[in-house]
Amino acid sequence: MGHNYARPLTPGQKLERLLERIPPSWHIRMERQAGEAGWRALAHPPGQEGQWSDPAPDPADALEDSWRRNRTVLA
């Protein structure tokens, strides 16, 4: 019996996928936390202030957190 299991994305693949989904007009800022092995990110539309992500172990997780916090549902 065969099974089809999807491989999890690598952090690089996840980051690439996020950058394809975030609109090109958005501002993106990523920072490595000093003295820690953590990252935080800020992604927001132009003309709006956004919320920073929580600290994350890799940049892709931080960017995803900020994007989810700051995206708006288009009606």
Coordinates of N, CA and C in Angstrom, one line a residue:
M1 N 0.8 -1.2 0.0 CA 0.0 0.0 0.0 C 0.9 1.2 0.0
G2 N 0.7 2.1 -1.0 CA 1.5 3.3 -1.1 C 0.9 4.5 -0.3
H3 N 1.8 5.3 0.1 CA 1.4 6.5 0.8 C 2.1 7.7 0.2
N4 N 1.4 8.8 0.1 CA 1.9 10.0 -0.4 C 2.1 11.1 0.7
Y5 N 3.3 11.2 1.2 CA 3.6 12.1 2.3 C 4.3 13.3 1.7
A6 N 3.9 14.5 2.1 CA 4.5 15.7 1.6 C 5.7 16.0 2.5
R7 N 6.8 16.4 1.9 CA 8.0 16.8 2.6 C 7.8 18.2 3.2
P8 N 8.2 18.4 4.4 CA 8.1 19.8 4.9 C 9.0 20.7 4.2
L9 N 8.6 22.0 4.1 CA 9.5 23.0 3.4 C 10.7 23.3 4.2
T10 N 11.8 23.5 3.5 CA 13.0 24.0 4.2 C 12.8 25.5 4.6
P11 N 13.5 26.0 5.5 CA 13.4 27.5 5.8 C 13.5 28.3 4.5
G12 N 14.5 28.0 3.7 CA 14.7 28.7 2.4 C 13.5 28.7 1.5
Q13 N 12.9 27.5 1.3 CA 11.7 27.3 0.5 C 10.5 28.0 1.1
K14 N 10.4 28.0 2.4 CA 9.3 28.7 3.1 C 9.4 30.2 2.9
L15 N 10.6 30.7 3.0 CA 10.9 32.2 2.8 C 10.6 32.6 1.4
E16 N 11.0 31.8 0.4 CA 10.7 32.0 -1.0 C 9.2 32.1 -1.2
R17 N 8.5 31.1 -0.7 CA 7.0 31.0 -0.9 C 6.3 32.2 -0.3
L18 N 6.8 32.6 0.9 CA 6.2 33.8 1.6 C 6.4 35.1 0.7
L19 N 7.7 35.3 0.2 CA 8.0 36.4 -0.6 C 7.2 36.5 -1.9
E20 N 6.8 35.3 -2.4 CA 5.9 35.3 -3.6 C 4.5 35.7 -3.2
R21 N 4.0 35.4 -2.0 CA 2.7 35.7 -1.6 C 2.5 37.1 -1.1
I22 N 3.5 37.7 -0.5 CA 3.4 39.0 0.1 C 3.4 40.0 -1.1
P23 N 2.4 41.0 -1.1 CA 2.4 41.9 -2.3 C 3.7 42.7 -2.4
P24 N 4.2 43.0 -3.6 CA 5.4 43.7 -3.8 C 5.4 45.1 -3.2
S25 N 4.3 45.7 -3.0 CA 4.2 47.1 -2.5 C 4.4 47.1 -1.0
W26 N 4.4 45.9 -0.3 CA 4.5 45.9 1.2 C 6.0 46.2 1.6
H27 N 6.1 46.8 2.7 CA 7.4 47.0 3.3 C 7.8 45.8 4.2
I28 N 9.0 45.3 4.0 CA 9.5 44.2 4.8 C 10.8 44.5 5.5
R29 N 10.9 44.2 6.8 CA 12.1 44.5 7.5 C 12.3 43.2 8.4
M30 N 13.5 42.7 8.4 CA 13.9 41.6 9.2 C 15.1 41.9 10.0
E31 N 15.1 41.5 11.3 CA 16.2 41.7 12.2 C 16.6 40.5 13.0
R32 N 17.9 40.3 13.1 CA 18.4 39.2 14.0 C 18.5 39.9 15.4
Q33 N 18.0 39.2 16.4 CA 18.0 39.6 17.8 C 19.4 39.5 18.3
A34 N 20.0 40.6 18.8 CA 21.3 40.7 19.3 C 21.5 39.8 20.5
G35 N 22.6 39.0 20.5 CA 22.8 38.1 21.6 C 21.9 36.9 21.7
E36 N 21.1 36.7 20.7 CA 20.2 35.5 20.7 C 20.2 34.9 19.3
A37 N 19.7 33.7 19.3 CA 19.6 33.0 18.0 C 18.2 33.1 17.5
G38 N 17.6 34.4 17.5 CA 16.3 34.6 17.1 C 16.1 35.7 16.1
W39 N 15.0 35.7 15.4 CA 14.7 36.7 14.4 C 13.4 37.3 14.7
R40 N 13.2 38.5 14.2 CA 11.9 39.1 14.2 C 11.7 39.9 12.9
A41 N 10.5 40.1 12.5 CA 10.2 40.7 11.2 C 9.0 41.6 11.3
L42 N 9.0 42.5 10.3 CA 7.9 43.5 10.2 C 7.5 43.5 8.7
A43 N 6.3 43.2 8.4 CA 5.7 43.3 7.0 C 4.4 44.0 7.1
H44 N 4.3 45.1 6.3 CA 3.0 45.8 6.4 C 2.8 46.6 5.1
P45 N 1.5 46.9 4.8 CA 1.2 47.6 3.6 C 1.7 49.1 3.7
P46 N 1.9 49.7 2.5 CA 2.4 51.1 2.6 C 1.3 52.0 3.2
G47 N 1.8 53.0 4.0 CA 0.8 53.9 4.6 C 0.2 53.4 5.9
Q48 N 0.6 52.2 6.3 CA 0.1 51.7 7.6 C 1.3 51.3 8.5
E49 N 1.0 51.3 9.8 CA 2.0 50.8 10.7 C 1.7 49.3 10.9
G50 N 2.7 48.5 11.0 CA 2.4 47.1 11.3 C 2.9 46.6 12.6
Q51 N 2.6 45.4 12.9 CA 3.1 44.8 14.2 C 4.3 43.9 13.9
W52 N 5.3 44.0 14.8 CA 6.4 43.1 14.7 C 6.0 41.7 15.0
S53 N 6.7 40.7 14.5 CA 6.5 39.3 14.9 C 7.0 39.1 16.3
D54 N 6.6 37.9 16.8 CA 7.3 37.4 18.0 C 8.6 36.9 17.6
P55 N 9.6 36.8 18.5 CA 10.9 36.2 18.2 C 10.7 34.8 17.7
A56 N 11.4 34.4 16.6 CA 11.3 33.1 16.0 C 12.7 32.6 15.7
P57 N 12.8 31.2 15.6 CA 14.1 30.6 15.4 C 14.7 30.9 14.0
D58 N 13.9 31.1 13.0 CA 14.4 31.4 11.7 C 13.6 32.5 11.0
P59 N 14.2 33.2 10.0 CA 13.6 34.4 9.4 C 12.2 34.1 8.8
A60 N 12.1 32.9 8.2 CA 10.8 32.6 7.6 C 9.6 32.5 8.5
D61 N 9.9 32.0 9.7 CA 8.8 31.9 10.7 C 8.5 33.3 11.2
A62 N 9.5 34.2 11.4 CA 9.2 35.5 11.8 C 8.4 36.3 10.8
L63 N 8.8 36.2 9.5 CA 8.1 36.9 8.4 C 6.7 36.4 8.3
E64 N 6.4 35.1 8.4 CA 5.1 34.6 8.3 C 4.2 35.1 9.5
D65 N 4.8 35.2 10.7 CA 4.0 35.7 11.8 C 3.6 37.1 11.6
S66 N 4.5 38.0 11.1 CA 4.2 39.4 10.9 C 3.2 39.6 9.8
W67 N 3.4 38.8 8.7 CA 2.5 38.9 7.6 C 1.0 38.5 8.0
R68 N 0.9 37.4 8.8 CA -0.4 37.0 9.2 C -1.0 38.1 10.1
R69 N -0.2 38.7 11.0 CA -0.8 39.8 11.8 C -1.2 41.0 11.1
N70 N -0.6 41.3 10.0 CA -0.8 42.6 9.3 C -1.6 42.6 8.0
R71 N -1.9 41.4 7.5 CA -2.6 41.4 6.3 C -4.1 41.6 6.6
T72 N -4.8 42.2 5.6 CA -6.2 42.5 5.8 C -7.0 41.6 4.8
V73 N -8.1 41.2 5.2 CA -9.0 40.4 4.4 C -9.6 41.3 3.3
L74 N -9.4 40.9 2.0 CA -10.0 41.7 0.9 C -11.4 41.2 0.7
A75 N -12.3 42.2 0.7 CA -13.7 41.9 0.5 C -14.1 41.8 -1.0

